[in-house]
PDB file of C-alpha atoms in Angstrom:
ATOM      1  CA  MET A   1     129.116  39.181 161.352  1.00 38.00           C
ATOM      2  CA  PRO A   2     131.790  36.794 159.970  1.00 42.00           C
ATOM      3  CA  ALA A   3     135.013  38.604 159.071  1.00 51.00           C
ATOM      4  CA  ASP A   4     135.034  37.388 155.451  1.00 80.00           C
ATOM      5  CA  LEU A   5     131.416  38.252 154.702  1.00 89.00           C
ATOM      6  CA  ASP A   6     132.404  41.777 153.659  1.00 88.00           C
ATOM      7  CA  ALA A   7     134.870  40.419 151.120  1.00 90.00           C
ATOM      8  CA  ALA A   8     132.304  37.962 149.781  1.00 91.00           C
ATOM      9  CA  ALA A   9     129.675  40.692 149.522  1.00 91.00           C
ATOM     10  CA  ASP A  10     132.090  43.053 147.794  1.00 90.00           C
ATOM     11  CA  GLU A  11     132.903  40.411 145.201  1.00 92.00           C
ATOM     12  CA  LEU A  12     129.269  39.459 144.594  1.00 93.00           C
ATOM     13  CA  TYR A  13     127.862  42.986 144.406  1.00 92.00           C
ATOM     14  CA  GLY A  14     130.743  44.124 142.221  1.00 92.00           C
ATOM     15  CA  ALA A  15     130.380  41.292 139.684  1.00 91.00           C
ATOM     16  CA  ALA A  16     128.014  40.997 136.735  1.00 92.00           C
ATOM     17  CA  ARG A  17     124.421  40.513 137.843  1.00 92.00           C
ATOM     18  CA  GLU A  18     124.001  37.280 135.888  1.00 93.00           C
ATOM     19  CA  ASP A  19     127.012  35.785 137.734  1.00 94.00           C
ATOM     20  CA  PHE A  20     125.638  36.597 141.188  1.00 95.00           C
ATOM     21  CA  THR A  21     123.712  33.398 141.947  1.00 95.00           C
ATOM     22  CA  PRO A  22     126.277  30.820 140.721  1.00 95.00           C
ATOM     23  CA  ARG A  23     129.168  32.691 142.371  1.00 95.00           C
ATOM     24  CA  ARG A  24     127.225  32.988 145.648  1.00 94.00           C
ATOM     25  CA  LYS A  25     126.743  29.232 145.600  1.00 95.00           C
ATOM     26  CA  GLU A  26     130.464  28.701 145.035  1.00 94.00           C
ATOM     27  CA  LEU A  27     131.478  31.033 147.873  1.00 93.00           C
ATOM     28  CA  ALA A  28     129.058  29.388 150.297  1.00 94.00           C
ATOM     29  CA  LYS A  29     130.392  25.995 149.301  1.00 94.00           C
ATOM     30  CA  GLU A  30     133.968  27.145 149.901  1.00 93.00           C
ATOM     31  CA  ALA A  31     133.039  28.455 153.351  1.00 92.00           C
ATOM     32  CA  LYS A  32     131.433  25.137 154.238  1.00 93.00           C
ATOM     33  CA  ALA A  33     134.526  23.297 153.022  1.00 92.00           C
ATOM     34  CA  ASP A  34     136.606  25.480 155.341  1.00 91.00           C
ATOM     35  CA  GLY A  35     134.352  24.489 158.221  1.00 91.00           C
ATOM     36  CA  ASP A  36     132.717  27.917 158.610  1.00 92.00           C
ATOM     37  CA  ALA A  37     129.022  27.028 158.485  1.00 92.00           C
ATOM     38  CA  LYS A  38     128.040  30.429 159.912  1.00 93.00           C
ATOM     39  CA  LEU A  39     129.809  32.277 157.099  1.00 93.00           C
ATOM     40  CA  ALA A  40     128.319  29.915 154.515  1.00 93.00           C
ATOM     41  CA  ALA A  41     124.807  30.589 155.815  1.00 94.00           C
ATOM     42  CA  ALA A  42     125.415  34.337 155.804  1.00 93.00           C
ATOM     43  CA  ILE A  43     126.670  34.225 152.210  1.00 93.00           C
ATOM     44  CA  GLU A  44     123.640  32.201 151.115  1.00 93.00           C
ATOM     45  CA  LYS A  45     121.375  34.912 152.554  1.00 93.00           C
ATOM     46  CA  LEU A  46     122.906  37.637 150.392  1.00 92.00           C
ATOM     47  CA  ALA A  47     120.150  38.733 148.024  1.00 92.00           C
ATOM     48  CA  LYS A  48     120.652  39.208 144.306  1.00 94.00           C
ATOM     49  CA  PRO A  49     120.333  42.924 143.516  1.00 93.00           C
ATOM     50  CA  THR A  50     117.540  44.304 141.397  1.00 93.00           C
ATOM     51  CA  THR A  51     118.502  46.096 138.195  1.00 94.00           C
ATOM     52  CA  SER A  52     118.403  49.522 139.832  1.00 94.00           C
ATOM     53  CA  ALA A  53     120.409  48.351 142.857  1.00 93.00           C
ATOM     54  CA  TYR A  54     122.928  46.615 140.588  1.00 95.00           C
ATOM     55  CA  LEU A  55     123.479  49.798 138.573  1.00 94.00           C
ATOM     56  CA  ALA A  56     123.879  51.852 141.772  1.00 94.00           C
ATOM     57  CA  ASN A  57     126.440  49.328 143.036  1.00 94.00           C
ATOM     58  CA  GLN A  58     128.399  49.565 139.785  1.00 95.00           C
ATOM     59  CA  LEU A  59     128.386  53.366 139.941  1.00 94.00           C
ATOM     60  CA  ALA A  60     129.852  53.134 143.460  1.00 94.00           C
ATOM     61  CA  ARG A  61     132.787  51.226 141.946  1.00 93.00           C
ATOM     62  CA  ASP A  62     133.293  53.638 139.057  1.00 93.00           C
ATOM     63  CA  PRO A  63     135.913  56.288 139.951  1.00 91.00           C
ATOM     64  CA  ASP A  64     134.477  58.624 137.303  1.00 91.00           C
ATOM     65  CA  ALA A  65     130.971  58.533 138.771  1.00 91.00           C
ATOM     66  CA  ASP A  66     129.647  61.086 141.267  1.00 93.00           C
ATOM     67  CA  VAL A  67     128.145  58.708 143.837  1.00 93.00           C
ATOM     68  CA  ASP A  68     130.374  59.929 146.668  1.00 90.00           C
ATOM     69  CA  GLU A  69     128.884  63.433 146.296  1.00 93.00           C
ATOM     70  CA  VAL A  70     125.616  62.260 147.870  1.00 94.00           C
ATOM     71  CA  ALA A  71     127.324  62.257 151.275  1.00 93.00           C
ATOM     72  CA  ASP A  72     128.761  65.769 150.799  1.00 93.00           C
ATOM     73  CA  LEU A  73     125.434  67.159 149.650  1.00 94.00           C
ATOM     74  CA  GLY A  74     123.583  65.434 152.492  1.00 93.00           C
ATOM     75  CA  GLU A  75     125.947  66.964 155.046  1.00 94.00           C
ATOM     76  CA  ALA A  76     125.439  70.404 153.474  1.00 92.00           C
ATOM     77  CA  PHE A  77     121.673  69.948 153.709  1.00 90.00           C
ATOM     78  CA  ARG A  78     121.848  69.036 157.391  1.00 93.00           C
ATOM     79  CA  GLU A  79     124.017  72.056 158.189  1.00 91.00           C
ATOM     80  CA  ALA A  80     121.654  74.366 156.291  1.00 88.00           C
ATOM     81  CA  HIS A  81     118.683  72.950 158.182  1.00 88.00           C
ATOM     82  CA  ALA A  82     120.471  73.404 161.500  1.00 88.00           C
ATOM     83  CA  ASN A  83     121.249  77.030 160.658  1.00 87.00           C
ATOM     84  CA  LEU A  84     117.769  77.707 159.225  1.00 79.00           C
ATOM     85  CA  ALA A  85     119.455  78.949 156.051  1.00 79.00           C
ATOM     86  CA  GLY A  86     116.503  79.231 153.687  1.00 82.00           C
ATOM     87  CA  ALA A  87     118.486  80.573 150.733  1.00 85.00           C
ATOM     88  CA  ASP A  88     121.085  77.805 151.111  1.00 87.00           C
ATOM     89  CA  LEU A  89     118.339  75.176 151.228  1.00 87.00           C
ATOM     90  CA  ARG A  90     116.869  76.411 147.956  1.00 90.00           C
ATOM     91  CA  SER A  91     120.294  76.311 146.309  1.00 91.00           C
ATOM     92  CA  LEU A  92     120.974  72.844 147.725  1.00 91.00           C
ATOM     93  CA  SER A  93     117.619  71.607 146.441  1.00 93.00           C
ATOM     94  CA  GLN A  94     118.673  72.613 142.944  1.00 94.00           C
ATOM     95  CA  ARG A  95     122.013  70.844 143.431  1.00 94.00           C
ATOM     96  CA  ARG A  96     120.179  67.722 144.618  1.00 95.00           C
ATOM     97  CA  THR A  97     118.004  67.635 141.492  1.00 95.00           C
ATOM     98  CA  LYS A  98     121.053  68.089 139.270  1.00 95.00           C
ATOM     99  CA  LEU A  99     123.082  65.410 141.086  1.00 95.00           C
ATOM    100  CA  VAL A 100     120.266  62.834 141.013  1.00 95.00           C
ATOM    101  CA  ASN A 101     119.734  63.447 137.287  1.00 96.00           C
ATOM    102  CA  THR A 102     123.481  63.137 136.657  1.00 95.00           C
ATOM    103  CA  LEU A 103     123.723  59.847 138.563  1.00 95.00           C
ATOM    104  CA  VAL A 104     120.738  58.406 136.682  1.00 95.00           C
ATOM    105  CA  GLN A 105     122.368  59.392 133.379  1.00 94.00           C
ATOM    106  CA  GLN A 106     125.630  57.777 134.457  1.00 94.00           C
ATOM    107  CA  ALA A 107     123.729  54.612 135.387  1.00 93.00           C
ATOM    108  CA  GLY A 108     122.132  54.645 131.933  1.00 92.00           C
ATOM    109  CA  LYS A 109     125.574  54.713 130.317  1.00 92.00           C
ATOM    110  CA  LEU A 110     126.685  51.763 132.445  1.00 89.00           C
ATOM    111  CA  ASN A 111     123.513  49.910 131.498  1.00 89.00           C
ATOM    112  CA  GLY A 112     124.309  50.260 127.807  1.00 86.00           C
ATOM    113  CA  ALA A 113     120.621  50.612 126.968  1.00 87.00           C
ATOM    114  CA  PRO A 114     117.825  53.085 127.792  1.00 90.00           C
ATOM    115  CA  LEU A 115     116.574  52.692 131.353  1.00 92.00           C
ATOM    116  CA  THR A 116     112.963  51.711 131.874  1.00 94.00           C
ATOM    117  CA  GLU A 117     110.667  54.123 133.692  1.00 95.00           C
ATOM    118  CA  GLY A 118     110.574  51.818 136.727  1.00 94.00           C
ATOM    119  CA  VAL A 119     114.368  51.525 136.989  1.00 94.00           C
ATOM    120  CA  THR A 120     114.764  55.288 136.534  1.00 95.00           C
ATOM    121  CA  ARG A 121     112.252  55.950 139.306  1.00 95.00           C
ATOM    122  CA  GLU A 122     113.994  53.491 141.676  1.00 95.00           C
ATOM    123  CA  LEU A 123     117.419  55.018 140.998  1.00 94.00           C
ATOM    124  CA  GLU A 124     116.030  58.479 141.752  1.00 94.00           C
ATOM    125  CA  GLU A 125     114.615  57.129 145.028  1.00 94.00           C
ATOM    126  CA  ILE A 126     117.944  55.506 145.960  1.00 93.00           C
ATOM    127  CA  PHE A 127     120.041  58.622 145.414  1.00 94.00           C
ATOM    128  CA  THR A 128     117.491  61.024 146.907  1.00 94.00           C
ATOM    129  CA  THR A 129     117.244  58.902 150.066  1.00 93.00           C
ATOM    130  CA  ALA A 130     121.045  58.611 150.266  1.00 92.00           C
ATOM    131  CA  ILE A 131     121.329  62.411 150.243  1.00 93.00           C
ATOM    132  CA  ALA A 132     118.810  62.639 153.080  1.00 91.00           C
ATOM    133  CA  ASP A 133     120.143  59.750 155.210  1.00 92.00           C
ATOM    134  CA  PRO A 134     123.896  59.417 155.941  1.00 92.00           C
ATOM    135  CA  GLU A 135     123.555  55.725 156.808  1.00 91.00           C
ATOM    136  CA  VAL A 136     121.908  54.979 153.475  1.00 92.00           C
ATOM    137  CA  ALA A 137     124.591  57.084 151.777  1.00 92.00           C
ATOM    138  CA  ARG A 138     127.269  54.940 153.449  1.00 92.00           C
ATOM    139  CA  VAL A 139     125.802  51.717 152.053  1.00 90.00           C
ATOM    140  CA  VAL A 140     125.185  53.261 148.624  1.00 93.00           C
ATOM    141  CA  ILE A 141     128.793  54.437 148.401  1.00 94.00           C
ATOM    142  CA  ALA A 142     129.947  51.009 149.606  1.00 91.00           C
ATOM    143  CA  GLY A 143     127.954  49.398 146.788  1.00 90.00           C
ATOM    144  CA  ARG A 144     125.957  46.960 148.937  1.00 89.00           C
ATOM    145  CA  LEU A 145     122.388  47.595 147.758  1.00 92.00           C
ATOM    146  CA  THR A 146     119.973  44.794 146.894  1.00 90.00           C
ATOM    147  CA  SER A 147     116.817  46.809 146.219  1.00 89.00           C
ATOM    148  CA  ALA A 148     115.393  50.327 146.175  1.00 85.00           C
ATOM    149  CA  LYS A 149     112.862  49.234 148.812  1.00 85.00           C
ATOM    150  CA  ASP A 150     113.426  49.613 152.556  1.00 74.00           C
ATOM    151  CA  LEU A 151     116.785  51.366 152.266  1.00 83.00           C
ATOM    152  CA  ASP A 152     116.896  51.891 156.044  1.00 78.00           C
ATOM    153  CA  ALA A 153     116.906  48.117 156.487  1.00 78.00           C
ATOM    154  CA  ALA A 154     119.712  47.824 153.936  1.00 73.00           C
ATOM    155  CA  ALA A 155     121.788  50.292 155.946  1.00 72.00           C
ATOM    156  CA  ALA A 156     121.104  48.411 159.173  1.00 75.00           C
ATOM    157  CA  ALA A 157     122.127  45.128 157.522  1.00 74.00           C
ATOM    158  CA  TRP A 158     125.670  46.414 156.855  1.00 77.00           C
ATOM    159  CA  PRO A 159     126.960  48.151 159.999  1.00 66.00           C
ATOM    160  CA  SER A 160     130.542  47.276 159.013  1.00 64.00           C
ATOM    161  CA  ALA A 161     130.347  48.548 155.423  1.00 63.00           C
ATOM    162  CA  ASP A 162     133.296  50.857 154.721  1.00 64.00           C
ATOM    163  CA  PRO A 163     133.048  52.545 151.302  1.00 62.00           C
ATOM    164  CA  ALA A 164     136.819  52.678 150.815  1.00 56.00           C
ATOM    165  CA  LYS A 165     137.379  49.033 151.804  1.00 51.00           C
ATOM    166  CA  ALA A 166     134.286  47.666 150.102  1.00 50.00           C
ATOM    167  CA  THR A 167     134.765  49.259 146.684  1.00 49.00           C
ATOM    168  CA  GLY A 168     138.445  49.933 146.509  1.00 45.00           C
ATOM    169  CA  VAL A 169     137.629  53.547 145.645  1.00 45.00           C
ATOM    170  CA  VAL A 170     138.935  56.242 147.954  1.00 40.00           C
ATOM    171  CA  PRO A 171     136.190  58.808 148.586  1.00 44.00           C
ATOM    172  CA  LYS A 172     136.845  62.170 146.965  1.00 48.00           C
ATOM    173  CA  ARG A 173     135.693  64.260 149.885  1.00 45.00           C
ATOM    174  CA  ALA A 174     138.314  65.648 152.269  1.00 42.00           C
ATOM    175  CA  PRO A 175     138.265  64.949 156.014  1.00 45.00           C
ATOM    176  CA  LYS A 176     135.907  67.201 157.882  1.00 44.00           C
ATOM    177  CA  ALA A 177     137.689  69.963 159.720  1.00 46.00           C
ATOM    178  CA  PRO A 178     137.087  70.290 163.456  1.00 47.00           C
ATOM    179  CA  LYS A 179     134.226  72.617 164.233  1.00 48.00           C
ATOM    180  CA  LYS A 180     135.504  75.859 165.703  1.00 56.00           C
ATOM    181  CA  GLU A 181     133.759  78.076 168.203  1.00 63.00           C
ATOM    182  CA  ARG A 182     131.673  80.869 166.679  1.00 64.00           C
ATOM    183  CA  THR A 183     132.658  84.479 167.305  1.00 81.00           C
ATOM    184  CA  ALA A 184     130.226  87.168 168.454  1.00 75.00           C
ATOM    185  CA  ARG A 185     130.064  88.463 164.899  1.00 76.00           C
ATOM    186  CA  GLU A 186     129.299  84.972 163.598  1.00 75.00           C
ATOM    187  CA  ASP A 187     126.619  84.568 166.259  1.00 70.00           C
ATOM    188  CA  ALA A 188     125.086  87.868 165.200  1.00 74.00           C
ATOM    189  CA  GLU A 189     125.235  86.835 161.546  1.00 75.00           C
ATOM    190  CA  LEU A 190     123.645  83.488 162.401  1.00 70.00           C
ATOM    191  CA  GLU A 191     120.864  85.239 164.305  1.00 69.00           C
ATOM    192  CA  ARG A 192     120.340  87.581 161.358  1.00 72.00           C
ATOM    193  CA  LYS A 193     120.038  84.588 159.038  1.00 70.00           C
ATOM    194  CA  ARG A 194     117.609  82.943 161.422  1.00 64.00           C
ATOM    195  CA  ALA A 195     115.505  86.123 161.596  1.00 66.00           C
ATOM    196  CA  THR A 196     115.536  86.317 157.795  1.00 67.00           C
ATOM    197  CA  ALA A 197     114.541  82.665 157.567  1.00 55.00           C
ATOM    198  CA  ARG A 198     111.715  83.193 160.079  1.00 61.00           C
ATOM    199  CA  GLN A 199     110.511  86.207 158.091  1.00 68.00           C
ATOM    200  CA  GLU A 200     110.658  84.174 154.888  1.00 68.00           C
ATOM    201  CA  LEU A 201     108.665  81.452 156.624  1.00 54.00           C
ATOM    202  CA  ASP A 202     106.054  83.970 157.809  1.00 60.00           C
ATOM    203  CA  ASP A 203     105.849  85.480 154.325  1.00 68.00           C
ATOM    204  CA  ALA A 204     105.499  82.029 152.801  1.00 56.00           C
ATOM    205  CA  ARG A 205     102.720  81.108 155.229  1.00 58.00           C
ATOM    206  CA  ALA A 206     100.924  84.385 154.469  1.00 59.00           C
ATOM    207  CA  ALA A 207     101.283  83.687 150.764  1.00 60.00           C
ATOM    208  CA  VAL A 208      99.825  80.220 151.320  1.00 46.00           C
ATOM    209  CA  LYS A 209      96.797  81.689 153.144  1.00 60.00           C
ATOM    210  CA  GLU A 210      96.266  84.223 150.378  1.00 66.00           C
ATOM    211  CA  ALA A 211      96.628  81.566 147.723  1.00 60.00           C
ATOM    212  CA  GLU A 212      94.165  79.334 149.575  1.00 64.00           C
ATOM    213  CA  ALA A 213      91.652  82.189 149.764  1.00 63.00           C
ATOM    214  CA  ASP A 214      92.109  82.865 146.046  1.00 64.00           C
ATOM    215  CA  ARG A 215      91.698  79.176 145.324  1.00 68.00           C
ATOM    216  CA  LYS A 216      88.427  79.000 147.271  1.00 64.00           C
ATOM    217  CA  GLU A 217      87.089  82.066 145.446  1.00 69.00           C
ATOM    218  CA  GLU A 218      88.083  80.616 142.089  1.00 69.00           C
ATOM    219  CA  GLU A 219      86.439  77.336 143.040  1.00 73.00           C
ATOM    220  CA  ARG A 220      83.235  79.227 143.912  1.00 71.00           C
ATOM    221  CA  ILE A 221      83.312  81.049 140.576  1.00 57.00           C
ATOM    222  CA  LEU A 222      84.017  77.783 138.808  1.00 68.00           C
ATOM    223  CA  ALA A 223      81.040  76.143 140.531  1.00 72.00           C
ATOM    224  CA  GLU A 224      78.759  79.004 139.533  1.00 74.00           C
ATOM    225  CA  THR A 225      79.934  79.066 135.935  1.00 70.00           C
ATOM    226  CA  GLN A 226      79.671  75.292 135.740  1.00 76.00           C
ATOM    227  CA  LYS A 227      76.114  75.504 137.035  1.00 81.00           C
ATOM    228  CA  ALA A 228      75.284  78.189 134.452  1.00 76.00           C
ATOM    229  CA  ALA A 229      76.915  76.109 131.736  1.00 76.00           C
ATOM    230  CA  ASP A 230      74.882  73.054 132.771  1.00 83.00           C
ATOM    231  CA  ALA A 231      71.661  75.123 132.684  1.00 80.00           C
ATOM    232  CA  ALA A 232      72.546  76.479 129.231  1.00 74.00           C
ATOM    233  CA  THR A 233      73.275  72.963 128.039  1.00 69.00           C
ATOM    234  CA  GLU A 234      69.868  71.849 129.290  1.00 84.00           C
ATOM    235  CA  ARG A 235      68.168  74.746 127.488  1.00 81.00           C
ATOM    236  CA  VAL A 236      70.008  73.900 124.280  1.00 58.00           C
ATOM    237  CA  ARG A 237      68.929  70.279 124.650  1.00 78.00           C
ATOM    238  CA  ARG A 238      65.288  71.296 125.038  1.00 82.00           C
ATOM    239  CA  ILE A 239      65.526  73.672 122.051  1.00 58.00           C
ATOM    240  CA  TYR A 240      66.958  70.923 119.921  1.00 76.00           C
ATOM    241  CA  GLU A 241      64.186  68.583 121.022  1.00 81.00           C
ATOM    242  CA  GLU A 242      61.580  71.223 120.116  1.00 83.00           C
ATOM    243  CA  LEU A 243      63.334  71.839 116.809  1.00 69.00           C
ATOM    244  CA  ASP A 244      63.314  68.128 116.027  1.00 79.00           C
ATOM    245  CA  ALA A 245      59.591  67.974 116.841  1.00 83.00           C
ATOM    246  CA  ALA A 246      58.850  71.056 114.692  1.00 77.00           C
ATOM    247  CA  GLU A 247      60.826  69.612 111.796  1.00 84.00           C
ATOM    248  CA  ALA A 248      58.867  66.367 112.102  1.00 86.00           C
ATOM    249  CA  GLU A 249      55.575  68.309 112.137  1.00 85.00           C
ATOM    250  CA  GLU A 250      56.675  70.340 109.130  1.00 85.00           C
ATOM    251  CA  LYS A 251      57.605  67.184 107.254  1.00 85.00           C
ATOM    252  CA  GLU A 252      54.223  65.615 108.042  1.00 89.00           C
ATOM    253  CA  ALA A 253      52.343  68.798 107.047  1.00 81.00           C
ATOM    254  CA  ARG A 254      54.227  68.973 103.755  1.00 88.00           C
ATOM    255  CA  ARG A 255      53.415  65.314 103.169  1.00 88.00           C
ATOM    256  CA  ARG A 256      49.710  65.981 103.779  1.00 86.00           C
ATOM    257  CA  ALA A 257      49.802  69.124 101.613  1.00 84.00           C
ATOM    258  CA  GLY A 258      51.364  67.138  98.805  1.00 88.00           C
ATOM    259  CA  SER A 259      48.703  64.478  99.149  1.00 85.00           C
ATOM    260  CA  ALA A 260      45.943  67.129  99.178  1.00 82.00           C
ATOM    261  CA  SER A 261      47.467  68.790  96.108  1.00 84.00           C
ATOM    262  CA  ARG A 262      47.363  65.514  94.252  1.00 88.00           C
ATOM    263  CA  SER A 263      43.740  64.999  95.355  1.00 84.00           C
ATOM    264  CA  VAL A 264      42.780  68.472  94.058  1.00 80.00           C
ATOM    265  CA  LYS A 265      44.370  67.763  90.714  1.00 86.00           C
ATOM    266  CA  ASP A 266      42.573  64.435  90.520  1.00 85.00           C
ATOM    267  CA  ALA A 267      39.239  66.127  91.390  1.00 83.00           C
ATOM    268  CA  GLU A 268      39.863  68.777  88.729  1.00 87.00           C
ATOM    269  CA  ARG A 269      40.581  66.076  86.207  1.00 88.00           C
ATOM    270  CA  ARG A 270      37.348  64.226  87.070  1.00 88.00           C
ATOM    271  CA  ALA A 271      35.357  67.481  86.966  1.00 82.00           C
ATOM    272  CA  GLY A 272      36.724  68.212  83.499  1.00 87.00           C
ATOM    273  CA  GLN A 273      35.762  64.781  82.308  1.00 89.00           C
ATOM    274  CA  ALA A 274      32.225  65.216  83.759  1.00 85.00           C
ATOM    275  CA  TRP A 275      31.905  68.632  82.117  1.00 85.00           C
ATOM    276  CA  ARG A 276      32.827  67.192  78.730  1.00 88.00           C
ATOM    277  CA  LEU A 277      30.181  64.492  79.173  1.00 90.00           C
ATOM    278  CA  VAL A 278      27.595  67.203  79.919  1.00 83.00           C
ATOM    279  CA  GLN A 279      28.521  69.048  76.758  1.00 88.00           C
ATOM    280  CA  GLN A 280      28.348  65.882  74.726  1.00 89.00           C
ATOM    281  CA  ALA A 281      24.879  65.122  76.135  1.00 88.00           C
ATOM    282  CA  GLU A 282      23.667  68.648  75.369  1.00 85.00           C
ATOM    283  CA  HIS A 283      24.895  68.396  71.773  1.00 87.00           C
ATOM    284  CA  LYS A 284      23.212  65.056  71.380  1.00 87.00           C
ATOM    285  CA  LEU A 285      19.936  66.439  72.760  1.00 87.00           C
ATOM    286  CA  GLU A 286      20.063  69.357  70.398  1.00 85.00           C
ATOM    287  CA  ASP A 287      20.600  67.044  67.445  1.00 87.00           C
ATOM    288  CA  LEU A 288      17.616  64.965  68.433  1.00 89.00           C
ATOM    289  CA  GLY A 289      15.444  68.041  68.675  1.00 83.00           C
ATOM    290  CA  LYS A 290      16.208  69.017  65.062  1.00 59.00           C
TER     291      LYS A 290
END
């Protein structure tokens, strides 16, 4: 890798995002003018960072930000895993959540505007991966990210990235002390912790089996109750259909009854008229007989 590529990358990834492309072109042109075609080509290949990567790079250059803590927390995680320290892992998981949330909030302040859901999700992925992978942490702290995707490739692309040289910010963490030999008491304590962790693992597995059995039983009950509910729904549907049919029959019967009632009244009226005619005829016959 050309010696000046680190300096060019540090300038580009530390500058405003909108200045990246024109400044990259200028730096490549300067390298060509100096006769270093290899450096010019390498500079031209430097990718413009996405919004999330840009914000992570700016945090790496902010002495008040907590980006350097991802390396400390990652080292603590790896030691806890090596020692099978279950309690420590749970505590570290809480610290990881808090640190990632803090870094995202700090990125939001640098952004000067609310972060979109996509940018927030990518920042969380960047910092979570950096805690898990020391090589990714090195590149994140150096401020050389271009994207939240394929962070392993980003780490491999910058084998020479030195956080202190690249950002001008001296890491806050102190040099790691040489690892001393464990005493018999420490070995016994470590074995006790391992036994506790194994017991916790066994208990957790037993709890999982019990929970799975409970889940299956609840699923069976749910299936039965759902079946009963479906049958009840079907019965209700049939009852409503029968009710609709009965209401229609009742309506038709009442219509026919009304029609018959009107017919009876009409017949009574005609009978009355006929009866009056009979009386009139009888009166007339009686008058003729006199």
